[in-house]
Amino acid sequence: MLNTTTFVGLDVHARSIKAVALDVMTGETKSATFAYDAAAVAEWVRSLDPAAKCVYESGVTGFDLQKKLTALGVGCVIGAVSKMIKPSADRKRKNDRNDAEFLARMLSVGNVVGVWVPDDECEAARDLVRALDDARDDLRRCKQRLSKFLLRHGLVFSETTPSGQRKGNWTAAHWAWISAVSFKERADNEVLAYYIDAVRQKMEDKKRLEDLVKDEASKARWRKRVDSVRCLKGIDVMSAADLVFEADEFSRFKNARSFGAWLGLAPSEHSSGESTRQGGITKAGNKHLRRVLVESAWHYLNASAHPKDLAKGQVPDPAARRHAAKGIRRLVRRREEMLERGVHKNKANVATARELAAWVWAVGCMVEGA
C-alpha cells in the first residue's frame, strides 16, 4: 500500500502543466496550472502532502519532468499510454483538467503501468543510436533523390562485370559513372552537384555516428553485453548496440515473452469462448528494435548451424557464447522446418525474429547474472 492519500495527475505540454490533486479520503480535488517548471510543481505538491505521488502520460515530453521531480523529492511515475483504458464518454469532454484528474484517479487505484525510466547515460546512448537511425534514413532519401533525378533524364547505371553480372549501385564504379555525367543546361549540372554533395555529406554523417556508437559500446557498462549479443548470427556491433542501449537491462523483463511483447513481436489474438484465433504480430512496441530484429532474422535463411566466429577485440561471456551457439542451431533448424512446411518466407522471417528476440533476452540476462 502507498503511504499517502494524495495523488496528483499531470497533463504535461511543451510550455504548460495542468495539475489536479485528488484526496482519496475526502474525494476533494484541487487544481493548478504552471509553466513548464518542475520546481513550481514540486512546491505545490509538497504543500498539499509531502508524500503525494504524481503521474503523467508517456509521450513526446520524455523523462525530463519525472527526473526533475524525483530529484526534488517528489514521487513521480510515467504511465504507459498503451495500458490506459479511458471511458468512451470522456472522448466527448476532453480537456487538460479532465485528463489530469483521470490520471490521478487511475494512480489512486493502482491502475497505472509505469514505464521504465533510463538514467542519463542510458538515455544518451539511446539518443545516439536513434540519431544513427535518422542518419540512415536521411542517406537513403538523398540517394533516392539522386538516382531518380538521373532516371528522369534517362540515365541508368548498367555496367556489368566480365561474367555479365550487373555492378551494384553506390560502388566505386557507380560513383565514377555519376562523376562523368554532364548536362547541356547549367541548372541541371548545379542540381546534380547539389544531390552528389548531399549524398556524400550524409555518408560522412552516418560514418561519424557509427564511430560514436562503437566508442559508446566499448564502455565497461555495455561492452560485455554487446559482445555477447553479437555472438548470435545476424547481429553486428550496430545491431547489438541498438538492442543493449534500448533495453538497458534485459533482466527488467520477467521472461522472453515479455521482451517480445515490448518489441511488438507478440502475435495478435481475437479469441472468445471456444474460438481461438491468432493473427499477425501486434506491432505495439519498440518499432526501431523490431525492424532491427526482422532484418537480422533474414540471415538465418541461408546461415549454417555452426557457431559464429569472434571478431577482432570481441570478448563475450563464455557461458553466453555457448548459449548463443545453441540459439543459432535452433533458429537455423526452425527456419528450415518452416520453409519445408510451406510457410511463406515473410511469415517465417517474422517468426524467426520473434524467437531471435527470445535468445537475445536470454543471452543478455546471462551476462547480467539474472
Tab-separated table of N, CA and C in Angstrom, residues 147-250:
chain	number	residue	atom	x	y	z
A	147	SER	N	19.355	9.243	-57.595
A	147	SER	CA	19.117	8.223	-58.620
A	147	SER	C	17.873	8.544	-59.446
A	148	LYS	N	16.831	9.080	-58.818
A	148	LYS	CA	15.613	9.392	-59.569
A	148	LYS	C	15.788	10.645	-60.433
A	149	PHE	N	16.631	11.555	-59.990
A	149	PHE	CA	16.943	12.715	-60.835
A	149	PHE	C	17.617	12.253	-62.127
A	150	LEU	N	18.575	11.334	-61.986
A	150	LEU	CA	19.243	10.810	-63.177
A	150	LEU	C	18.276	9.998	-64.038
A	151	LEU	N	17.371	9.246	-63.390
A	151	LEU	CA	16.414	8.445	-64.128
A	151	LEU	C	15.484	9.325	-64.967
A	152	ARG	N	15.092	10.483	-64.423
A	152	ARG	CA	14.218	11.385	-65.176
A	152	ARG	C	14.882	11.889	-66.448
A	153	HIS	N	16.210	11.851	-66.447
A	153	HIS	CA	16.957	12.275	-67.641
A	153	HIS	C	17.395	11.071	-68.483
A	154	GLY	N	16.827	9.900	-68.176
A	154	GLY	CA	17.124	8.713	-68.966
A	154	GLY	C	18.471	8.101	-68.695
A	155	LEU	N	19.058	8.391	-67.534
A	155	LEU	CA	20.392	7.893	-67.192
A	155	LEU	C	20.269	6.810	-66.117
A	156	VAL	N	20.670	5.591	-66.470
A	156	VAL	CA	20.604	4.466	-65.543
A	156	VAL	C	21.934	3.730	-65.577
A	157	PHE	N	22.491	3.455	-64.410
A	157	PHE	CA	23.770	2.744	-64.316
A	157	PHE	C	23.551	1.280	-64.670
A	158	SER	N	24.269	0.787	-65.684
A	158	SER	CA	24.059	-0.599	-66.133
A	158	SER	C	25.360	-1.287	-66.516
A	159	GLU	N	26.492	-0.884	-65.916
A	159	GLU	CA	27.760	-1.551	-66.211
A	159	GLU	C	27.736	-2.975	-65.654
A	160	THR	N	28.422	-3.861	-66.328
A	160	THR	CA	28.455	-5.262	-65.903
A	160	THR	C	29.892	-5.734	-65.718
A	161	THR	N	30.040	-6.796	-64.974
A	161	THR	CA	31.335	-7.442	-64.780
A	161	THR	C	31.647	-8.303	-66.004
A	162	PRO	N	32.891	-8.780	-66.149
A	162	PRO	CA	33.218	-9.669	-67.282
A	162	PRO	C	32.322	-10.896	-67.386
A	163	SER	N	31.761	-11.332	-66.245
A	163	SER	CA	30.876	-12.500	-66.268
A	163	SER	C	29.451	-12.141	-66.660
A	164	GLY	N	29.182	-10.839	-66.849
A	164	GLY	CA	27.853	-10.411	-67.268
A	164	GLY	C	26.950	-9.989	-66.135
A	165	GLN	N	27.430	-10.024	-64.884
A	165	GLN	CA	26.614	-9.621	-63.744
A	165	GLN	C	26.655	-8.111	-63.586
A	166	ARG	N	25.499	-7.513	-63.364
A	166	ARG	CA	25.451	-6.057	-63.252
A	166	ARG	C	26.126	-5.584	-61.966
A	167	LYS	N	26.926	-4.535	-62.075
A	167	LYS	CA	27.606	-3.980	-60.911
A	167	LYS	C	26.598	-3.255	-60.018
A	168	GLY	N	26.873	-3.281	-58.734
A	168	GLY	CA	25.950	-2.682	-57.775
A	168	GLY	C	26.009	-1.169	-57.746
A	169	ASN	N	24.925	-0.568	-57.248
A	169	ASN	CA	24.894	0.876	-57.071
A	169	ASN	C	25.727	1.289	-55.863
A	170	TRP	N	26.200	2.524	-55.906
A	170	TRP	CA	26.971	3.166	-54.836
A	170	TRP	C	28.312	2.479	-54.594
A	171	THR	N	28.775	1.769	-55.593
A	171	THR	CA	30.129	1.232	-55.575
A	171	THR	C	31.064	2.261	-56.206
A	172	ALA	N	32.380	1.947	-56.218
A	172	ALA	CA	33.341	2.867	-56.842
A	172	ALA	C	33.014	3.065	-58.325
A	173	ALA	N	32.606	1.978	-58.992
A	173	ALA	CA	32.260	2.076	-60.412
A	173	ALA	C	31.031	2.962	-60.619
A	174	HIS	N	30.081	2.827	-59.729
A	174	HIS	CA	28.861	3.645	-59.835
A	174	HIS	C	29.183	5.123	-59.631
A	175	TRP	N	30.015	5.433	-58.635
A	175	TRP	CA	30.387	6.830	-58.387
A	175	TRP	C	31.188	7.391	-59.557
A	176	ALA	N	32.052	6.578	-60.155
A	176	ALA	CA	32.815	7.045	-61.321
A	176	ALA	C	31.864	7.370	-62.477
A	177	TRP	N	30.828	6.561	-62.636
A	177	TRP	CA	29.840	6.810	-63.682
A	177	TRP	C	29.073	8.108	-63.416
A	178	ILE	N	28.674	8.314	-62.138
A	178	ILE	CA	27.951	9.543	-61.788
A	178	ILE	C	28.823	10.773	-62.028
A	179	SER	N	30.108	10.659	-61.663
A	179	SER	CA	31.021	11.801	-61.824
A	179	SER	C	31.203	12.186	-63.292
A	180	ALA	N	31.011	11.230	-64.186
A	180	ALA	CA	31.196	11.501	-65.622
A	180	ALA	C	29.954	12.088	-66.274
A	181	VAL	N	28.842	12.128	-65.540
A	181	VAL	CA	27.595	12.656	-66.105
A	181	VAL	C	27.683	14.167	-66.248
A	182	SER	N	27.230	14.671	-67.357
A	182	SER	CA	27.217	16.108	-67.619
A	182	SER	C	25.996	16.445	-68.456
A	183	PHE	N	25.378	17.604	-68.177
A	183	PHE	CA	24.189	18.043	-68.905
A	183	PHE	C	24.488	19.291	-69.728
A	184	LYS	N	23.652	19.526	-70.703
A	184	LYS	CA	23.805	20.725	-71.523
A	184	LYS	C	23.434	21.984	-70.742
A	185	GLU	N	22.383	21.853	-69.922
A	185	GLU	CA	21.904	23.005	-69.168
A	185	GLU	C	22.692	23.176	-67.873
A	186	ARG	N	23.077	24.411	-67.609
A	186	ARG	CA	23.855	24.706	-66.397
A	186	ARG	C	23.050	24.389	-65.142
A	187	ALA	N	21.755	24.668	-65.179
A	187	ALA	CA	20.918	24.427	-63.998
A	187	ALA	C	20.911	22.945	-63.619
A	188	ASP	N	20.844	22.056	-64.602
A	188	ASP	CA	20.860	20.620	-64.316
A	188	ASP	C	22.180	20.191	-63.693
A	189	ASN	N	23.282	20.762	-64.171
A	189	ASN	CA	24.586	20.444	-63.581
A	189	ASN	C	24.670	20.918	-62.128
A	190	GLU	N	24.055	22.059	-61.833
A	190	GLU	CA	24.038	22.569	-60.459
A	190	GLU	C	23.211	21.642	-59.556
A	191	VAL	N	22.082	21.183	-60.101
A	191	VAL	CA	21.238	20.269	-59.322
A	191	VAL	C	21.974	18.963	-59.059
A	192	LEU	N	22.640	18.440	-60.063
A	192	LEU	CA	23.400	17.195	-59.909
A	192	LEU	C	24.480	17.366	-58.844
A	193	ALA	N	25.188	18.489	-58.877
A	193	ALA	CA	26.239	18.742	-57.881
A	193	ALA	C	25.654	18.816	-56.474
A	194	TYR	N	24.471	19.425	-56.378
A	194	TYR	CA	23.820	19.533	-55.064
A	194	TYR	C	23.465	18.142	-54.519
A	195	TYR	N	22.878	17.297	-55.365
A	195	TYR	CA	22.484	15.956	-54.918
A	195	TYR	C	23.709	15.102	-54.568
A	196	ILE	N	24.775	15.236	-55.331
A	196	ILE	CA	26.005	14.487	-55.028
A	196	ILE	C	26.583	14.927	-53.688
A	197	ASP	N	26.636	16.246	-53.475
A	197	ASP	CA	27.158	16.765	-52.199
A	197	ASP	C	26.297	16.296	-51.032
A	198	ALA	N	24.970	16.270	-51.232
A	198	ALA	CA	24.068	15.849	-50.155
A	198	ALA	C	24.321	14.393	-49.776
A	199	VAL	N	24.499	13.534	-50.786
A	199	VAL	CA	24.753	12.114	-50.504
A	199	VAL	C	26.074	11.933	-49.781
A	200	ARG	N	27.100	12.605	-50.267
A	200	ARG	CA	28.419	12.461	-49.631
A	200	ARG	C	28.405	12.999	-48.200
A	201	GLN	N	27.677	14.088	-47.970
A	201	GLN	CA	27.593	14.642	-46.616
A	201	GLN	C	26.889	13.667	-45.680
A	202	LYS	N	25.798	13.060	-46.155
A	202	LYS	CA	25.071	12.111	-45.312
A	202	LYS	C	25.883	10.839	-45.068
A	203	MET	N	26.706	10.453	-46.029
A	203	MET	CA	27.584	9.303	-45.821
A	203	MET	C	28.600	9.604	-44.726
A	204	GLU	N	29.109	10.819	-44.725
A	204	GLU	CA	30.062	11.219	-43.684
A	204	GLU	C	29.387	11.274	-42.316
A	205	ASP	N	28.158	11.811	-42.283
A	205	ASP	CA	27.421	11.877	-41.017
A	205	ASP	C	27.170	10.469	-40.468
A	206	LYS	N	26.763	9.559	-41.344
A	206	LYS	CA	26.495	8.178	-40.919
A	206	LYS	C	27.766	7.526	-40.380
A	207	LYS	N	28.883	7.711	-41.070
A	207	LYS	CA	30.148	7.126	-40.627
A	207	LYS	C	30.570	7.703	-39.276
A	208	ARG	N	30.394	9.000	-39.098
A	208	ARG	CA	30.780	9.635	-37.830
A	208	ARG	C	29.939	9.095	-36.680
A	209	LEU	N	28.642	8.940	-36.895
A	209	LEU	CA	27.771	8.427	-35.840
A	209	LEU	C	28.057	6.956	-35.551
A	210	GLU	N	28.401	6.183	-36.576
A	210	GLU	CA	28.763	4.783	-36.353
A	210	GLU	C	30.005	4.686	-35.474
A	211	ASP	N	30.962	5.556	-35.699
A	211	ASP	CA	32.170	5.563	-34.860
A	211	ASP	C	31.824	5.924	-33.418
A	212	LEU	N	30.899	6.871	-33.242
A	212	LEU	CA	30.484	7.269	-31.890
A	212	LEU	C	29.756	6.126	-31.182
A	213	VAL	N	28.933	5.392	-31.929
A	213	VAL	CA	28.225	4.248	-31.339
A	213	VAL	C	29.216	3.172	-30.916
A	214	LYS	N	30.227	2.911	-31.756
A	214	LYS	CA	31.246	1.920	-31.407
A	214	LYS	C	32.005	2.336	-30.144
A	215	ASP	N	32.320	3.627	-30.041
A	215	ASP	CA	33.013	4.110	-28.845
A	215	ASP	C	32.142	3.942	-27.608
A	216	GLU	N	30.847	4.245	-27.743
A	216	GLU	CA	29.934	4.113	-26.605
A	216	GLU	C	29.785	2.641	-26.211
A	217	ALA	N	29.703	1.770	-27.216
A	217	ALA	CA	29.526	0.342	-26.944
A	217	ALA	C	30.749	-0.278	-26.276
A	218	SER	N	31.906	0.367	-26.409
A	218	SER	CA	33.130	-0.163	-25.805
A	218	SER	C	33.258	0.203	-24.328
A	219	LYS	N	32.337	1.011	-23.801
A	219	LYS	CA	32.386	1.364	-22.380
A	219	LYS	C	32.115	0.132	-21.527
A	220	ALA	N	32.664	0.147	-20.324
A	220	ALA	CA	32.554	-1.016	-19.440
A	220	ALA	C	31.102	-1.394	-19.158
A	221	ARG	N	30.213	-0.405	-19.087
A	221	ARG	CA	28.808	-0.681	-18.775
A	221	ARG	C	28.146	-1.543	-19.843
A	222	TRP	N	28.543	-1.348	-21.108
A	222	TRP	CA	27.850	-2.003	-22.205
A	222	TRP	C	28.636	-3.138	-22.850
A	223	ARG	N	29.963	-3.111	-22.786
A	223	ARG	CA	30.780	-3.938	-23.657
A	223	ARG	C	30.488	-5.427	-23.544
A	224	LYS	N	30.398	-5.948	-22.327
A	224	LYS	CA	30.206	-7.388	-22.164
A	224	LYS	C	28.894	-7.838	-22.799
A	225	ARG	N	27.831	-7.060	-22.605
A	225	ARG	CA	26.544	-7.436	-23.189
A	225	ARG	C	26.550	-7.293	-24.710
A	226	VAL	N	27.147	-6.217	-25.211
A	226	VAL	CA	27.214	-6.023	-26.661
A	226	VAL	C	28.001	-7.159	-27.305
A	227	ASP	N	29.168	-7.492	-26.744
A	227	ASP	CA	29.992	-8.568	-27.310
A	227	ASP	C	29.283	-9.923	-27.241
A	228	SER	N	28.491	-10.139	-26.193
A	228	SER	CA	27.801	-11.425	-26.054
A	228	SER	C	26.626	-11.537	-27.018
A	229	VAL	N	25.846	-10.471	-27.153
A	229	VAL	CA	24.710	-10.491	-28.078
A	229	VAL	C	25.198	-10.644	-29.519
A	230	ARG	N	26.386	-10.115	-29.810
A	230	ARG	CA	26.958	-10.244	-31.158
A	230	ARG	C	27.273	-11.696	-31.528
A	231	CYS	N	27.286	-12.588	-30.567
A	231	CYS	CA	27.564	-13.995	-30.864
A	231	CYS	C	26.421	-14.651	-31.642
A	232	LEU	N	25.256	-14.013	-31.654
A	232	LEU	CA	24.141	-14.517	-32.448
A	232	LEU	C	24.299	-14.051	-33.891
A	233	LYS	N	24.104	-14.940	-34.828
A	233	LYS	CA	24.265	-14.577	-36.230
A	233	LYS	C	23.209	-13.550	-36.644
A	234	GLY	N	23.604	-12.658	-37.525
A	234	GLY	CA	22.713	-11.606	-37.987
A	234	GLY	C	22.799	-10.344	-37.165
A	235	ILE	N	23.585	-10.369	-36.088
A	235	ILE	CA	23.689	-9.204	-35.204
A	235	ILE	C	25.132	-8.739	-35.171
A	236	ASP	N	25.373	-7.523	-35.674
A	236	ASP	CA	26.709	-6.943	-35.659
A	236	ASP	C	26.823	-5.937	-34.522
A	237	VAL	N	27.869	-5.143	-34.528
A	237	VAL	CA	28.085	-4.187	-33.440
A	237	VAL	C	26.939	-3.192	-33.349
A	238	MET	N	26.517	-2.654	-34.512
A	238	MET	CA	25.463	-1.648	-34.521
A	238	MET	C	24.145	-2.233	-34.008
A	239	SER	N	23.790	-3.429	-34.478
A	239	SER	CA	22.537	-4.055	-34.048
A	239	SER	C	22.578	-4.398	-32.562
A	240	ALA	N	23.720	-4.916	-32.107
A	240	ALA	CA	23.857	-5.253	-30.682
A	240	ALA	C	23.769	-4.000	-29.822
A	241	ALA	N	24.387	-2.914	-30.275
A	241	ALA	CA	24.306	-1.654	-29.529
A	241	ALA	C	22.868	-1.160	-29.469
A	242	ASP	N	22.147	-1.271	-30.579
A	242	ASP	CA	20.734	-0.891	-30.577
A	242	ASP	C	19.973	-1.656	-29.499
A	243	LEU	N	20.148	-2.956	-29.469
A	243	LEU	CA	19.411	-3.811	-28.535
A	243	LEU	C	19.776	-3.522	-27.084
A	244	VAL	N	21.064	-3.394	-26.822
A	244	VAL	CA	21.523	-3.213	-25.439
A	244	VAL	C	21.184	-1.816	-24.928
A	245	PHE	N	21.407	-0.790	-25.745
A	245	PHE	CA	21.120	0.583	-25.306
A	245	PHE	C	19.629	0.789	-25.072
A	246	GLU	N	18.791	0.243	-25.962
A	246	GLU	CA	17.351	0.451	-25.823
A	246	GLU	C	16.789	-0.340	-24.641
A	247	ALA	N	17.239	-1.568	-24.470
A	247	ALA	CA	16.718	-2.397	-23.376
A	247	ALA	C	17.284	-1.968	-22.026
A	248	ASP	N	18.517	-1.482	-22.015
A	248	ASP	CA	19.246	-1.102	-20.799
A	248	ASP	C	19.523	-2.340	-19.949
A	249	GLU	N	18.518	-2.893	-19.304
A	249	GLU	CA	18.682	-4.111	-18.506
A	249	GLU	C	17.698	-5.158	-19.007
A	250	PHE	N	18.206	-6.234	-19.575
A	250	PHE	CA	17.325	-7.291	-20.072
A	250	PHE	C	16.568	-7.962	-18.933
